Tab-separated table of C-alpha atoms in Angstrom:
chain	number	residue	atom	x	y	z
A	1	UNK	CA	0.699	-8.885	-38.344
A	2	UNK	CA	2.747	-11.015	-36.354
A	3	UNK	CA	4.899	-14.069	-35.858
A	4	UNK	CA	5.432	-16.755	-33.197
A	5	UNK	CA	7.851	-18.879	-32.349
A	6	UNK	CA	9.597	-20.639	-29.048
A	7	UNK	CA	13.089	-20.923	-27.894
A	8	UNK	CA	13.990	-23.935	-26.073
A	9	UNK	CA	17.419	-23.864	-23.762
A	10	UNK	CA	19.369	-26.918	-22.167
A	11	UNK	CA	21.882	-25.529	-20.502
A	12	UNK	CA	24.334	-27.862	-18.946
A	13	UNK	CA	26.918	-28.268	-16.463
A	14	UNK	CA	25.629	-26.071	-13.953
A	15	UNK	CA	27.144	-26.897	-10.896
A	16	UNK	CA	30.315	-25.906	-13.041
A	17	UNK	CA	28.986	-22.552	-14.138
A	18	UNK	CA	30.818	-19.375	-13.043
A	19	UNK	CA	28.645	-16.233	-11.781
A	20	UNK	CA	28.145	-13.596	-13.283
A	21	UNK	CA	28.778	-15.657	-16.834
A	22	UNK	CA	26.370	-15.015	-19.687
A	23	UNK	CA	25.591	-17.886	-21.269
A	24	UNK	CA	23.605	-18.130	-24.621
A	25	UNK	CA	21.282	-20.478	-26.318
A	26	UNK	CA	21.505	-20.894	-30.220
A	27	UNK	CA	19.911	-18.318	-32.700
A	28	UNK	CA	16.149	-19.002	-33.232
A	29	UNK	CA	14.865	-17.079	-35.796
A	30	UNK	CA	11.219	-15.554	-35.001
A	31	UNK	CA	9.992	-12.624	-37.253
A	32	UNK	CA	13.023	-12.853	-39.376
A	33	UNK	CA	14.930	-12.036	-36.424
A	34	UNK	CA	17.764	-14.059	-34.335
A	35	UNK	CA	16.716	-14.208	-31.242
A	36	UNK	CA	18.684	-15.890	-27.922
A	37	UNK	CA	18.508	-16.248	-24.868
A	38	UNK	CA	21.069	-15.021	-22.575
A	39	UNK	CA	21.114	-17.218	-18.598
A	40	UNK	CA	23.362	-15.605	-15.961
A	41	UNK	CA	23.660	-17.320	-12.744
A	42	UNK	CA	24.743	-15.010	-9.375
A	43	UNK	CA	24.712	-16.222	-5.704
A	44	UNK	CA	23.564	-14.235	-2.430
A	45	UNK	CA	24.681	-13.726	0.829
A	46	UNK	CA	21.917	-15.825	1.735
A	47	UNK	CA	22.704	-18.457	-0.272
A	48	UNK	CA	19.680	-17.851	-2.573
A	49	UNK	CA	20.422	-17.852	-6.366
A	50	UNK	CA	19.388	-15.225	-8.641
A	51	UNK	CA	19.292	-16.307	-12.527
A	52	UNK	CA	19.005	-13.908	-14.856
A	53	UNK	CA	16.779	-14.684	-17.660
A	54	UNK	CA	17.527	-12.079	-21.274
A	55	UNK	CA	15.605	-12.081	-24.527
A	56	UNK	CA	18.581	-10.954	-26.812
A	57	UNK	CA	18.568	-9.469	-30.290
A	58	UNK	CA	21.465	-8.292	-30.444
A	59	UNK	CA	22.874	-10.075	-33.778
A	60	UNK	CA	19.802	-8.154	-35.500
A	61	UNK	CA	20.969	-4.949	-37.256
A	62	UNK	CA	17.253	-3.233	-36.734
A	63	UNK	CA	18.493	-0.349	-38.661
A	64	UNK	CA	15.182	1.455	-38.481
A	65	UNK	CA	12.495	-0.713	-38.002
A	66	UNK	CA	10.626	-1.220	-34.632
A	67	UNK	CA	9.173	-4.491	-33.271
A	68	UNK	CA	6.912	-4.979	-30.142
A	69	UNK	CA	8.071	-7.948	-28.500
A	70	UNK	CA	5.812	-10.272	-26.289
A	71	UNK	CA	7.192	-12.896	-24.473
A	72	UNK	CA	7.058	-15.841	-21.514
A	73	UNK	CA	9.926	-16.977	-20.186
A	74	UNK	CA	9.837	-20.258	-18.392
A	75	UNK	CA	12.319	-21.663	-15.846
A	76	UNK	CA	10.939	-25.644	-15.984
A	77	UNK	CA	10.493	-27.697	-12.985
A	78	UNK	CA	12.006	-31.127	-14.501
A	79	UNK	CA	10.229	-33.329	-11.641
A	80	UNK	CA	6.353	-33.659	-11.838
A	81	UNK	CA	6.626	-34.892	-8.268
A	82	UNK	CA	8.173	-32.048	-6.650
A	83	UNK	CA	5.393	-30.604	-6.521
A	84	UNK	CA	6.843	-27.288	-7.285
A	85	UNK	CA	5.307	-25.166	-10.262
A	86	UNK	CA	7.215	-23.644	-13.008
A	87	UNK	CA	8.063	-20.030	-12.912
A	88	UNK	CA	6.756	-17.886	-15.692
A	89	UNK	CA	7.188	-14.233	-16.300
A	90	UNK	CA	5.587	-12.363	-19.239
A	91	UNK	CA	6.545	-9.058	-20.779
A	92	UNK	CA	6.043	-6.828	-23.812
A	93	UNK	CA	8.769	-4.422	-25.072
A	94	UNK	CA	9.840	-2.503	-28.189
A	95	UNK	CA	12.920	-3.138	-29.853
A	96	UNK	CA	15.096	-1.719	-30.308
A	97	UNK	CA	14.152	0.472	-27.042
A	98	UNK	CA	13.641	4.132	-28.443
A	99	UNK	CA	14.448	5.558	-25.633
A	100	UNK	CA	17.727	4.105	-24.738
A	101	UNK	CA	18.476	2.007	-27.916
A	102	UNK	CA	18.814	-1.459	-25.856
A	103	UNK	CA	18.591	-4.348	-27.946
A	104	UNK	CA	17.876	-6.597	-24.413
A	105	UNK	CA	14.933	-7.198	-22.421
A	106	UNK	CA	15.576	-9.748	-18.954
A	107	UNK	CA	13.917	-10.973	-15.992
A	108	UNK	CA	15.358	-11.795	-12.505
A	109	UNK	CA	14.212	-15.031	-10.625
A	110	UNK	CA	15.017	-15.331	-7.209
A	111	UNK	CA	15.606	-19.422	-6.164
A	112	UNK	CA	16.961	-20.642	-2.665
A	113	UNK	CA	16.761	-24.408	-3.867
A	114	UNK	CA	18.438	-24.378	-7.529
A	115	UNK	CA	20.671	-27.441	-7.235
A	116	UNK	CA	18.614	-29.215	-4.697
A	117	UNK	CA	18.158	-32.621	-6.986
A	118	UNK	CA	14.640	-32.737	-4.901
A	119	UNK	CA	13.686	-29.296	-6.252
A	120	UNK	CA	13.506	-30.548	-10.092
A	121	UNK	CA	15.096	-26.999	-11.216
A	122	UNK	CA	17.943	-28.933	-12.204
A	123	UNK	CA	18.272	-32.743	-13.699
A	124	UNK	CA	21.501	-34.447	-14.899
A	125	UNK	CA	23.107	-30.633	-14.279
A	126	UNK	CA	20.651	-29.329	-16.988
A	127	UNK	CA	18.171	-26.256	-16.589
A	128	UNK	CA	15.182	-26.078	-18.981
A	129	UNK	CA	14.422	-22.631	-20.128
A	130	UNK	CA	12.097	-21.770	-22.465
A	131	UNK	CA	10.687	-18.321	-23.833
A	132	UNK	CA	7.564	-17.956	-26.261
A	133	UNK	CA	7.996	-14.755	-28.544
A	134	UNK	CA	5.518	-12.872	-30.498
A	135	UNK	CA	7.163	-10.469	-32.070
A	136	UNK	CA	5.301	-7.651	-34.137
A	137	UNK	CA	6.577	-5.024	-36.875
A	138	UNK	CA	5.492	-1.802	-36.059
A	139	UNK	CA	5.893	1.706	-36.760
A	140	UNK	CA	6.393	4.443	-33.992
A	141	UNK	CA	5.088	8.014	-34.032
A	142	UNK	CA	7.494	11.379	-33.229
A	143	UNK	CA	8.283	11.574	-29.117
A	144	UNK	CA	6.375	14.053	-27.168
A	145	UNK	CA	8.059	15.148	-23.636
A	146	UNK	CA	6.607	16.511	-20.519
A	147	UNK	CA	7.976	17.588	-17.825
A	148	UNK	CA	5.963	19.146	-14.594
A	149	UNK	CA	5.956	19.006	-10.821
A	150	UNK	CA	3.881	17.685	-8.357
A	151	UNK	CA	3.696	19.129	-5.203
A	152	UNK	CA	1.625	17.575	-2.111
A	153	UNK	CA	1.553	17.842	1.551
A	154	UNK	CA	1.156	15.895	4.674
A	155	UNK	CA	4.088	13.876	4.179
A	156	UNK	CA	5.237	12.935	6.911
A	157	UNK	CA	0.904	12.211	8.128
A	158	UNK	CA	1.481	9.684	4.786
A	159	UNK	CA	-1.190	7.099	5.188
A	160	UNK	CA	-0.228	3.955	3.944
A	161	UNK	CA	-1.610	2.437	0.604
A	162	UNK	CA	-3.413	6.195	0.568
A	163	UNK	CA	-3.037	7.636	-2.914
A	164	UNK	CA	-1.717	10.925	-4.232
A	165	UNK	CA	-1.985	12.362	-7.875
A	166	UNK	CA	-0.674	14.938	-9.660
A	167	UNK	CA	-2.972	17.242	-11.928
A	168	UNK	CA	-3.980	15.351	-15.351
A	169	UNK	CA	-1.232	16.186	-18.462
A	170	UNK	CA	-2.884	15.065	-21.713
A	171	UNK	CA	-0.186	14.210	-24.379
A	172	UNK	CA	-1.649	12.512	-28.185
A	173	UNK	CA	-5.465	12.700	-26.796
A	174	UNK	CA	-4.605	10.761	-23.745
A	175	UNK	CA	-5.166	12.062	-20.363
A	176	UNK	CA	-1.858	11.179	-18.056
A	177	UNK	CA	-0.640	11.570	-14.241
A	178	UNK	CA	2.155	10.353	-11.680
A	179	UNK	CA	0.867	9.318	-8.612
A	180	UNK	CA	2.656	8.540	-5.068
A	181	UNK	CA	1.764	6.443	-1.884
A	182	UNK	CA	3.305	4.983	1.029
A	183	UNK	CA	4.009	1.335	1.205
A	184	UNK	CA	5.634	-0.516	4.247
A	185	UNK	CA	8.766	-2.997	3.419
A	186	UNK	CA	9.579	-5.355	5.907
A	187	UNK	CA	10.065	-2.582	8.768
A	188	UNK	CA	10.484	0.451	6.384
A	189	UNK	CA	8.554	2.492	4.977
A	190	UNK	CA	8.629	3.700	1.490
A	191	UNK	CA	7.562	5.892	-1.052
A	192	UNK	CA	6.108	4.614	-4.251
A	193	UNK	CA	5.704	6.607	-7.408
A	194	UNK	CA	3.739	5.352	-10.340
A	195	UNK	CA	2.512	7.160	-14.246
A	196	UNK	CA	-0.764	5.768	-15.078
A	197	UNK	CA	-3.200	6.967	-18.356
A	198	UNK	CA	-7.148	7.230	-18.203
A	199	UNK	CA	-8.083	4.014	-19.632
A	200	UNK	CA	-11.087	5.554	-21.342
A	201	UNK	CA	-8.909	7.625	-22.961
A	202	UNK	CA	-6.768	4.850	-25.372
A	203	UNK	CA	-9.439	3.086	-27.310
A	204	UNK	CA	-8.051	0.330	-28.971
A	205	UNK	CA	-4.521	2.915	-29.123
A	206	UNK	CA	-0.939	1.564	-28.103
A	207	UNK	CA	1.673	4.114	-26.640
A	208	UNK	CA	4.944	3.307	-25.479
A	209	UNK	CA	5.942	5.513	-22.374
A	210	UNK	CA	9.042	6.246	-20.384
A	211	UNK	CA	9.111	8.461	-17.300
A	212	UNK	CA	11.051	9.046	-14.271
A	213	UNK	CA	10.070	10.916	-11.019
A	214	UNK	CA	12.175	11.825	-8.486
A	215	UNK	CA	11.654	13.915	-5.472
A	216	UNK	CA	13.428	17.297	-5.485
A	217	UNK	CA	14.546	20.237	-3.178
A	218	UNK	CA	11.895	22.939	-3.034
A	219	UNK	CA	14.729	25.752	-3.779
A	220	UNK	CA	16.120	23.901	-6.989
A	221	UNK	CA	14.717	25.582	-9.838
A	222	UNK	CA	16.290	23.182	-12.533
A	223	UNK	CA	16.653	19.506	-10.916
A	224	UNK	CA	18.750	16.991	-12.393
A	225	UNK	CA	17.241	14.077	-13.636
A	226	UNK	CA	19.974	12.764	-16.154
A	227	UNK	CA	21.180	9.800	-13.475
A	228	UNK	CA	17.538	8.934	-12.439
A	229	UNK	CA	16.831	5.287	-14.655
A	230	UNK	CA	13.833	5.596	-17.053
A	231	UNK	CA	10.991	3.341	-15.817
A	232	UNK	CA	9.049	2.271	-19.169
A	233	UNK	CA	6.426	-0.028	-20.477
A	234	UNK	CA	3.605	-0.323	-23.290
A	235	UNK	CA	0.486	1.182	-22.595
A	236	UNK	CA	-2.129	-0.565	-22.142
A	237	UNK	CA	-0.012	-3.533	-21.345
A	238	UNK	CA	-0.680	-6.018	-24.272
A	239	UNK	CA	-0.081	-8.670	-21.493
A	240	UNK	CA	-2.815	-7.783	-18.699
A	241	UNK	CA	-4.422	-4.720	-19.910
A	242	UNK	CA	-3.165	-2.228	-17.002
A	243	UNK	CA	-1.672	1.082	-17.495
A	244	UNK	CA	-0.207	2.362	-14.626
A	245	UNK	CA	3.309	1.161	-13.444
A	246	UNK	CA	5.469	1.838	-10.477
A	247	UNK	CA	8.749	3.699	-10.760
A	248	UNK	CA	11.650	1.022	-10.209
A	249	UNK	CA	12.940	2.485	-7.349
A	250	UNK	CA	11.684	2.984	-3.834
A	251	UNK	CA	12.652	5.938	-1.969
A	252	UNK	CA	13.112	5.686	2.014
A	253	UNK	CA	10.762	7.999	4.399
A	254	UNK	CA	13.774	8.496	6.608
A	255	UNK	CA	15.728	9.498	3.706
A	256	UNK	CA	12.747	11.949	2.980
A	257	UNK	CA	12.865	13.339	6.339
A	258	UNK	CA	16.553	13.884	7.062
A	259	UNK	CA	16.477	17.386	6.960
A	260	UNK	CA	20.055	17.585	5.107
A	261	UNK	CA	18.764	16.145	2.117
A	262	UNK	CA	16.283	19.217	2.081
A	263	UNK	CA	13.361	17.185	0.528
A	264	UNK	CA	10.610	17.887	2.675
A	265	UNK	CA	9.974	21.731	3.966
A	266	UNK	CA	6.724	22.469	5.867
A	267	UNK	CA	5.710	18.840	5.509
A	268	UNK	CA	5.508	19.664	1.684
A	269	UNK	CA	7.531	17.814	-1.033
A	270	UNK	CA	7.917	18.332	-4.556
A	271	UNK	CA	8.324	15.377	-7.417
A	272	UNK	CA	9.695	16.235	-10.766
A	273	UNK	CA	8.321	13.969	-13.537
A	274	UNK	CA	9.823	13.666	-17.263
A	275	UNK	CA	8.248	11.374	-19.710
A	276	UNK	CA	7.909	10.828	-23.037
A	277	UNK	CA	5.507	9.279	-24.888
A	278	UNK	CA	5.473	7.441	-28.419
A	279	UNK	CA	2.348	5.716	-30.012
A	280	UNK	CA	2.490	2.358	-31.876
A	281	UNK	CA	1.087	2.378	-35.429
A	282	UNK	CA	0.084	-1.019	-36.772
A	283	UNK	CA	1.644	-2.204	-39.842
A	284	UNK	CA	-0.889	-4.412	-41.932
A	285	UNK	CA	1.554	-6.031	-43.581
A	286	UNK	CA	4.463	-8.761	-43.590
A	287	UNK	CA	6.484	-8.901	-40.271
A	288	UNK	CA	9.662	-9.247	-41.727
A	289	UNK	CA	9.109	-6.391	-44.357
């Protein structure tokens, strides 16, 4: 059982606003919860601007209960004839985050015409933000971690989009596996990792996984993994259905072939994989219970 609800931000005076500022819309309370939303404005180099779009419950003491969040943020285009569409972005989380406790969820938009008064992104030095929630009481199971390596040759004969997978791991009844592949950016090539489940395997089950995968010397017995950031989502994504996502970090080829960094022996290369894996348990009754 869940609840709905929308917050609706005005914030003013931006032409005025320092980078790098939060600032915070009013408490809205969804699913007995005060939610906000948190807007932090940075310029580029290039002169693009990159706003920073949180869902925030923070004020909540969660103590231990666990909600799965959904929700659409929306930066509105205030001028119809612009022509210019708004920009939505969709997500589902848990919070509190069980793996790293985080009590925040954001987005990063990326505009190069924010206080063009043609652009209709901002009117009368107002932005419209908006963010639909759907928040969800749930319960989560014990955590189950993995950790194995995946070996695989031919690196440096790495076709691009080609891809490579590990052996299957099956944690809770589902069957899982990190896969890599080469992907060109701009004029450099890089290696993507991604953790996807059989999705015959989940019927009609939610599991909340975290992973990282990192790329490790041959002769290290007992890599480090403690500074590599957790890459985690809800599988299968409540939003679009997919599970499999990519690692949020890209690792360089040349980095991969420098022979200092001892990655890649015999055109062979190792990844170490961690993850952990927690299913969601409905709760059939009152959200706020």
């Amino acid at each position: 059982m869940s609840d709905s609800g929308i917050i609706v931000f005005k914030l003013k005076g931006v032409s005025q606003l320092v980078p790098g500022k939060l600032y915070y819309s009013k408490p809205e309370d969804i699913g007995r919860i005060p939610w906000r939303l948190c807007v932090k404005i940075n310029k580029a180099p290039d002169n693009s601007n990159t706003v920073r779009i949180n869902t925030n419950g923070a004020l909540h003491n969660f103590e231990d209960k666990s909600y799965l969040v959904k929700f659409k943020a929306k930066l509105v285009n205030q001028l119809k004839e612009s022509g210019i569409a708004d920009i939505v972005e969709q997500a589902a989380k848990i919070f509190p985050d069980p793996i790293n406790g985080y009590k925040v969820f954001g987005t990063e938009l990326i505009i190069y015409s924010l206080l063009d008064p043609k652009s209709g992104w901002v009117v009368d030095d107002t932005m419209l933000i908006t963010c639909e929630l759907d928040v969800e009481r749930v319960r989560l199971s014990d955590t189950i971690e993995r950790e194995f390596n995946f070996p695989f040759s031919g690196v440096n004969r790495m076709p691009l989009g080609r891809g490579y997978f590990s052996e299957l791991v099956t944690v809770m009844g589902i069957r899982w596996q990190l896969g890599a592949q080469a992907k060109m950016v701009g004029e450099e090539k890089y290696l993507r990792r991604f953790f996807q489940g059989v999705k015959a395997d989940f019927k009609g089950r939610r599991f909340y996984v975290a992973y990282k995968a990192e790329p490790v010397s041959p002769s290290e017995s007992n890599p480090d993994l403690r500074e590599v950031p957790w890459t985690c989502r809800i599988y299968p994504d409540p939003m679009d259905g997919a599970v499999c996502t990519s690692s949020r970090t890209l690792i360089k080829f040349s980095d991969l072939a420098n022979p200092a960094n001892d990655l890649v022996v015999n055109d062979t290369m190792f990844i170490r994989c961690k993850f952990s894996v927690i299913e969601i348990i409905e709760i059939r009754d009152d959200v706020g219970s």
